[in-house]
Amino acid sequence: MSNKAKARTKRPVIAIDGPAGAGKSTVAKAIASMFGLRYVSTGHFYRAVALKALRLRVDLTSAESLTALARSTDITICQDAQGDSRTLLDGEDVTDSLTSPEVDACVSEVARVPGVRLALLDRQRSLLCEGGVVMDGRDIGTVVAPDADVKIFLVATLEERVRRRLAQARERGCETCHGAVADGVAHRDRIDSEREVAPLRPAPDAVIIDTTGKTPEETIAEVARLVVCATGDRAPTPVSSRAEGERACST
Ligand code: DC
């Protein structure tokens, strides 16, 4: 089969980028569930390296040490029986530890190191070979999957993103205050946007969606329309309706 024919039959790749709290994972999970695609959060790669660095007390200011750590770390993204994404760090399921306040506080510092990004790039790209993936992150549309079929860049005001992060933390039983969450989100925004390699920004051909004041279902419906529109006859039939989106949303 020619490369062009392959490109026409390959299952779609959907890239969803944006800052923390813009709604990426909620939307990406729901779209993956609706269209029968695989969901991959690339943030988990960086979080896994950050977690290992914390455990081994690696100097977080040493780009060399962090790069060596990323190169020698095995990270596997797989799905459990319920279809939820799990992350294995050197074979250990660490999914539930990846969103701890300790990892939150240092992951942007780890992700800004060019050697760490390079070490993780091929692993992220290898998940795209067969297509059929919804991938979220900061540089999916610009660097990891510049040929993605659909590129979405979600934004929301800082206040709204902080409100969502606060609600998520409380749901997990994590006691924290508005000021601490706001400082953390603003700090990560700054590092993610100002770093030298693969900074957070929309690809020129990305569709920018402001999720401020929208329900998850409204954003999911908007993205689903774009997927159908851009992938045409390659768009898998949505598995179901709104109810499926709502179930995925609440995870
Ligand atoms: O999406 P997240 O909050 O799990 O991301 C964690 C950190 O990793 C965040 O600081 C941004 C960084 N990241 C990145 O630089 N590039 C990606 N493709 C995904 C995440």
Short mmCIF file of C-alpha atoms and ligand atoms in Angstrom, two decimals:
data_model
loop_
_atom_site.label_atom_id
_atom_site.label_comp_id
_atom_site.label_asym_id
_atom_site.label_seq_id
_atom_site.Cartn_x
_atom_site.Cartn_y
_atom_site.Cartn_z
CA MET A 1 0.00 0.00 0.00
CA SER A 2 1.36 3.47 -0.86
CA ASN A 3 2.14 5.96 1.90
CA LYS A 4 -0.77 8.13 0.74
CA ALA A 5 -3.18 5.20 0.87
CA LYS A 6 -1.84 4.29 4.31
CA ALA A 7 -2.41 7.86 5.50
CA ARG A 8 -6.00 7.70 4.25
CA THR A 9 -6.78 4.46 6.06
CA LYS A 10 -4.79 5.07 9.27
CA ARG A 11 -6.94 5.62 12.30
CA PRO A 12 -7.00 9.25 13.39
CA VAL A 13 -4.63 10.99 15.79
CA ILE A 14 -6.18 13.76 17.88
CA ALA A 15 -3.87 16.22 19.64
CA ILE A 16 -5.20 18.16 22.63
CA ASP A 17 -2.91 20.77 24.17
CA GLY A 18 -3.34 23.57 26.67
CA PRO A 19 -2.32 24.80 30.12
CA ALA A 20 -3.08 23.04 33.41
CA GLY A 21 -6.76 23.05 34.29
CA ALA A 22 -8.01 23.96 30.80
CA GLY A 23 -9.94 20.66 30.66
CA LYS A 24 -7.60 18.60 28.45
CA SER A 25 -7.83 15.26 30.21
CA THR A 26 -11.60 15.41 30.72
CA VAL A 27 -12.16 16.21 27.05
CA ALA A 28 -9.49 13.81 25.76
CA LYS A 29 -10.84 10.88 27.82
CA ALA A 30 -14.39 11.53 26.69
CA ILE A 31 -13.42 11.84 23.01
CA ALA A 32 -11.34 8.65 23.21
CA SER A 33 -14.25 6.83 24.82
CA MET A 34 -16.80 8.17 22.30
CA PHE A 35 -14.78 7.26 19.22
CA GLY A 36 -13.20 4.06 20.48
CA LEU A 37 -9.68 5.54 20.49
CA ARG A 38 -6.85 5.13 22.98
CA TYR A 39 -6.21 7.95 25.46
CA VAL A 40 -2.63 8.90 26.30
CA SER A 41 -1.68 11.68 28.73
CA THR A 42 1.90 12.69 27.93
CA GLY A 43 2.02 14.60 31.22
CA HIS A 44 2.26 11.16 32.85
CA PHE A 45 5.66 10.59 31.22
CA TYR A 46 7.02 13.76 32.81
CA ARG A 47 5.28 13.04 36.09
CA ALA A 48 6.77 9.52 36.19
CA VAL A 49 10.30 10.91 35.76
CA ALA A 50 9.60 13.56 38.43
CA LEU A 51 8.31 10.90 40.84
CA LYS A 52 11.41 8.75 40.32
CA ALA A 53 13.65 11.79 40.79
CA LEU A 54 11.93 12.57 44.11
CA ARG A 55 12.20 8.96 45.28
CA LEU A 56 15.90 8.76 44.43
CA ARG A 57 16.57 12.28 45.70
CA VAL A 58 18.06 13.30 42.37
CA ASP A 59 19.22 16.92 42.24
CA LEU A 60 16.28 18.64 40.51
CA THR A 61 18.52 21.50 39.40
CA SER A 62 20.88 19.18 37.50
CA ALA A 63 19.83 18.84 33.86
CA GLU A 64 22.47 16.13 33.38
CA SER A 65 21.18 13.99 36.24
CA LEU A 66 17.56 14.38 35.16
CA THR A 67 18.44 13.52 31.56
CA ALA A 68 20.33 10.39 32.63
CA LEU A 69 17.40 9.42 34.83
CA ALA A 70 14.85 9.87 32.00
CA ARG A 71 17.01 7.86 29.59
CA SER A 72 17.32 4.94 31.99
CA THR A 73 13.67 4.85 33.05
CA ASP A 74 11.10 2.50 31.61
CA ILE A 75 7.64 4.06 31.30
CA THR A 76 4.68 2.10 29.99
CA ILE A 77 1.19 3.42 29.44
CA CYS A 78 -1.43 0.68 29.45
CA GLN A 79 -5.14 0.21 30.05
CA ASP A 80 -6.76 -1.67 32.91
CA ALA A 81 -9.83 -3.90 32.62
CA GLN A 82 -12.12 -0.85 32.95
CA GLY A 83 -10.33 0.86 30.07
CA ASP A 84 -8.68 3.43 32.35
CA SER A 85 -5.14 4.49 31.55
CA ARG A 86 -2.45 3.24 33.95
CA THR A 87 1.20 4.28 34.04
CA LEU A 88 3.95 1.82 34.91
CA LEU A 89 7.28 3.21 36.14
CA ASP A 90 9.95 0.52 35.73
CA GLY A 91 7.12 -2.00 35.89
CA GLU A 92 5.37 -0.56 38.99
CA ASP A 93 1.88 0.92 38.63
CA VAL A 94 2.38 4.46 39.95
CA THR A 95 -0.72 6.07 38.42
CA ASP A 96 -2.17 7.14 41.76
CA SER A 97 1.09 8.76 42.91
CA LEU A 98 1.54 10.91 39.81
CA THR A 99 -0.80 13.70 40.89
CA SER A 100 0.58 14.17 44.40
CA PRO A 101 1.35 17.76 45.52
CA GLU A 102 5.07 16.84 45.62
CA VAL A 103 5.05 15.78 41.96
CA ASP A 104 2.87 18.78 41.01
CA ALA A 105 5.42 21.09 42.60
CA CYS A 106 8.45 19.87 40.63
CA VAL A 107 7.18 18.36 37.37
CA SER A 108 7.48 21.57 35.32
CA GLU A 109 11.14 21.87 36.37
CA VAL A 110 11.72 18.33 35.15
CA ALA A 111 9.78 18.88 31.89
CA ARG A 112 11.74 22.01 31.00
CA VAL A 113 15.03 20.04 30.66
CA PRO A 114 15.76 19.52 26.93
CA GLY A 115 17.47 16.14 27.50
CA VAL A 116 14.45 14.84 29.42
CA ARG A 117 12.13 15.92 26.60
CA LEU A 118 14.33 14.28 23.99
CA ALA A 119 14.47 11.04 25.97
CA LEU A 120 10.67 10.91 26.14
CA LEU A 121 9.83 12.13 22.64
CA ASP A 122 10.42 8.88 20.72
CA ARG A 123 8.48 6.90 23.30
CA GLN A 124 5.50 9.23 22.91
CA ARG A 125 5.75 9.13 19.11
CA SER A 126 5.92 5.33 19.07
CA LEU A 127 2.41 5.28 20.56
CA LEU A 128 1.15 7.09 17.47
CA CYS A 129 2.41 4.63 14.81
CA GLU A 130 -0.86 2.81 14.40
CA GLY A 131 -3.03 5.89 14.90
CA GLY A 132 -6.27 5.65 16.86
CA VAL A 133 -5.01 7.85 19.69
CA VAL A 134 -6.17 10.92 21.57
CA MET A 135 -3.03 12.40 23.11
CA ASP A 136 -2.95 15.36 25.48
CA GLY A 137 -0.06 17.52 26.62
CA ARG A 138 1.64 20.83 25.88
CA ASP A 139 3.50 20.15 22.62
CA ILE A 140 1.48 17.44 20.89
CA GLY A 141 0.28 19.58 17.98
CA THR A 142 3.64 21.36 17.60
CA VAL A 143 6.28 18.67 18.25
CA VAL A 144 5.07 15.16 19.11
CA ALA A 145 2.40 14.83 16.42
CA PRO A 146 2.71 17.73 13.97
CA ASP A 147 0.72 15.67 11.42
CA ALA A 148 -2.20 15.00 13.78
CA ASP A 149 -5.59 14.88 12.04
CA VAL A 150 -7.16 17.22 14.57
CA LYS A 151 -5.36 19.73 16.78
CA ILE A 152 -7.18 21.36 19.64
CA PHE A 153 -5.75 23.95 22.02
CA LEU A 154 -7.90 24.45 25.11
CA VAL A 155 -7.66 27.61 27.18
CA ALA A 156 -9.53 29.03 30.19
CA THR A 157 -8.96 31.97 32.51
CA LEU A 158 -6.52 31.45 35.37
CA GLU A 159 -9.35 31.89 37.88
CA GLU A 160 -11.45 29.14 36.28
CA ARG A 161 -8.48 26.78 36.00
CA VAL A 162 -7.61 27.32 39.66
CA ARG A 163 -11.24 26.68 40.65
CA ARG A 164 -11.20 23.35 38.76
CA ARG A 165 -7.86 22.26 40.23
CA LEU A 166 -9.10 23.13 43.72
CA ALA A 167 -12.26 21.06 43.20
CA GLN A 168 -10.19 18.11 41.90
CA ALA A 169 -7.83 18.31 44.90
CA ARG A 170 -10.78 18.34 47.31
CA GLU A 171 -12.37 15.38 45.51
CA ARG A 172 -9.17 13.45 46.13
CA GLY A 173 -9.39 14.41 49.81
CA CYS A 174 -6.38 16.73 49.51
CA GLU A 175 -6.74 19.77 51.78
CA THR A 176 -5.32 22.83 50.09
CA CYS A 177 -6.16 26.52 49.80
CA HIS A 178 -7.01 28.78 46.88
CA GLY A 179 -3.78 30.79 47.17
CA ALA A 180 -1.51 27.76 47.08
CA VAL A 181 -3.30 26.27 44.05
CA ALA A 182 -3.29 29.64 42.24
CA ASP A 183 0.44 30.09 42.86
CA GLY A 184 1.17 26.53 41.71
CA VAL A 185 -0.83 26.83 38.48
CA ALA A 186 0.66 30.25 37.64
CA HIS A 187 4.17 28.95 38.35
CA ARG A 188 3.70 25.93 36.06
CA ASP A 189 2.14 28.11 33.34
CA ARG A 190 5.18 30.35 33.40
CA ILE A 191 7.75 27.54 33.22
CA ASP A 192 5.78 25.58 30.57
CA SER A 193 5.35 28.66 28.34
CA GLU A 194 8.79 30.18 28.74
CA ARG A 195 11.02 27.13 28.40
CA GLU A 196 13.45 26.92 25.49
CA VAL A 197 12.34 23.60 24.02
CA ALA A 198 8.75 22.85 22.99
CA PRO A 199 7.10 25.65 24.97
CA LEU A 200 3.36 25.60 25.51
CA ARG A 201 1.76 27.24 22.50
CA PRO A 202 -0.87 26.41 19.92
CA ALA A 203 0.19 24.96 16.58
CA PRO A 204 -0.62 27.37 13.73
CA ASP A 205 -3.33 24.96 12.52
CA ALA A 206 -4.84 24.25 15.96
CA VAL A 207 -8.42 25.16 16.80
CA ILE A 208 -8.38 27.24 19.98
CA ILE A 209 -11.34 26.65 22.28
CA ASP A 210 -11.95 28.77 25.37
CA THR A 211 -13.61 26.51 27.95
CA THR A 212 -14.26 29.28 30.49
CA GLY A 213 -17.87 29.10 31.64
CA LYS A 214 -18.61 26.02 29.52
CA THR A 215 -19.68 22.65 30.85
CA PRO A 216 -17.43 19.70 29.99
CA GLU A 217 -20.26 18.35 27.81
CA GLU A 218 -20.36 21.54 25.73
CA THR A 219 -16.63 21.40 25.03
CA ILE A 220 -16.72 17.66 24.35
CA ALA A 221 -19.54 18.14 21.82
CA GLU A 222 -17.59 20.92 20.10
CA VAL A 223 -14.46 18.77 19.83
CA ALA A 224 -16.47 15.73 18.68
CA ARG A 225 -17.90 17.81 15.80
CA LEU A 226 -14.38 18.84 14.79
CA VAL A 227 -13.21 15.20 14.86
CA VAL A 228 -16.06 14.07 12.60
CA CYS A 229 -15.53 17.03 10.30
CA ALA A 230 -11.74 16.62 9.97
CA THR A 231 -11.54 12.85 9.69
CA GLY A 232 -14.60 12.35 7.49
CA ASP A 233 -15.09 8.71 6.59
CA ARG A 234 -12.21 7.66 8.86
CA ALA A 235 -14.04 8.94 11.92
CA PRO A 236 -15.09 5.92 13.93
CA THR A 237 -18.78 5.97 14.75
CA PRO A 238 -19.26 7.50 18.19
CA VAL A 239 -19.72 4.65 20.65
CA SER A 240 -22.67 6.46 22.11
CA SER A 241 -24.13 9.64 23.01
CA ARG A 242 -23.94 12.18 25.70
CA ALA A 243 -24.29 9.61 28.44
CA GLU A 244 -20.97 8.02 27.47
CA GLY A 245 -19.30 11.45 27.46
CA GLU A 246 -20.71 12.19 30.88
CA ARG A 247 -19.43 8.91 32.30
CA ALA A 248 -15.94 9.57 30.97
CA CYS A 249 -16.09 13.12 32.20
CA SER A 250 -16.62 12.21 35.78
CA THR A 251 -13.39 10.18 35.96
O1 DC B 1 -0.65 17.68 31.84
P1 DC B 1 0.05 17.53 33.17
O2 DC B 1 -0.42 18.53 34.20
O3 DC B 1 -0.01 16.14 33.70
O4 DC B 1 1.59 17.84 32.86
C1 DC B 1 2.57 17.76 33.85
C2 DC B 1 3.75 18.62 33.47
O5 DC B 1 4.41 18.09 32.34
C3 DC B 1 3.42 20.08 33.16
O6 DC B 1 4.30 20.92 33.87
C4 DC B 1 3.72 20.25 31.71
C5 DC B 1 4.59 19.07 31.36
N1 DC B 1 4.25 18.53 30.05
C6 DC B 1 5.00 18.94 28.99
O7 DC B 1 5.90 19.77 29.16
N2 DC B 1 4.77 18.43 27.77
C7 DC B 1 3.78 17.55 27.58
N3 DC B 1 3.56 17.06 26.36
C8 DC B 1 2.98 17.14 28.66
C9 DC B 1 3.23 17.67 29.90
#
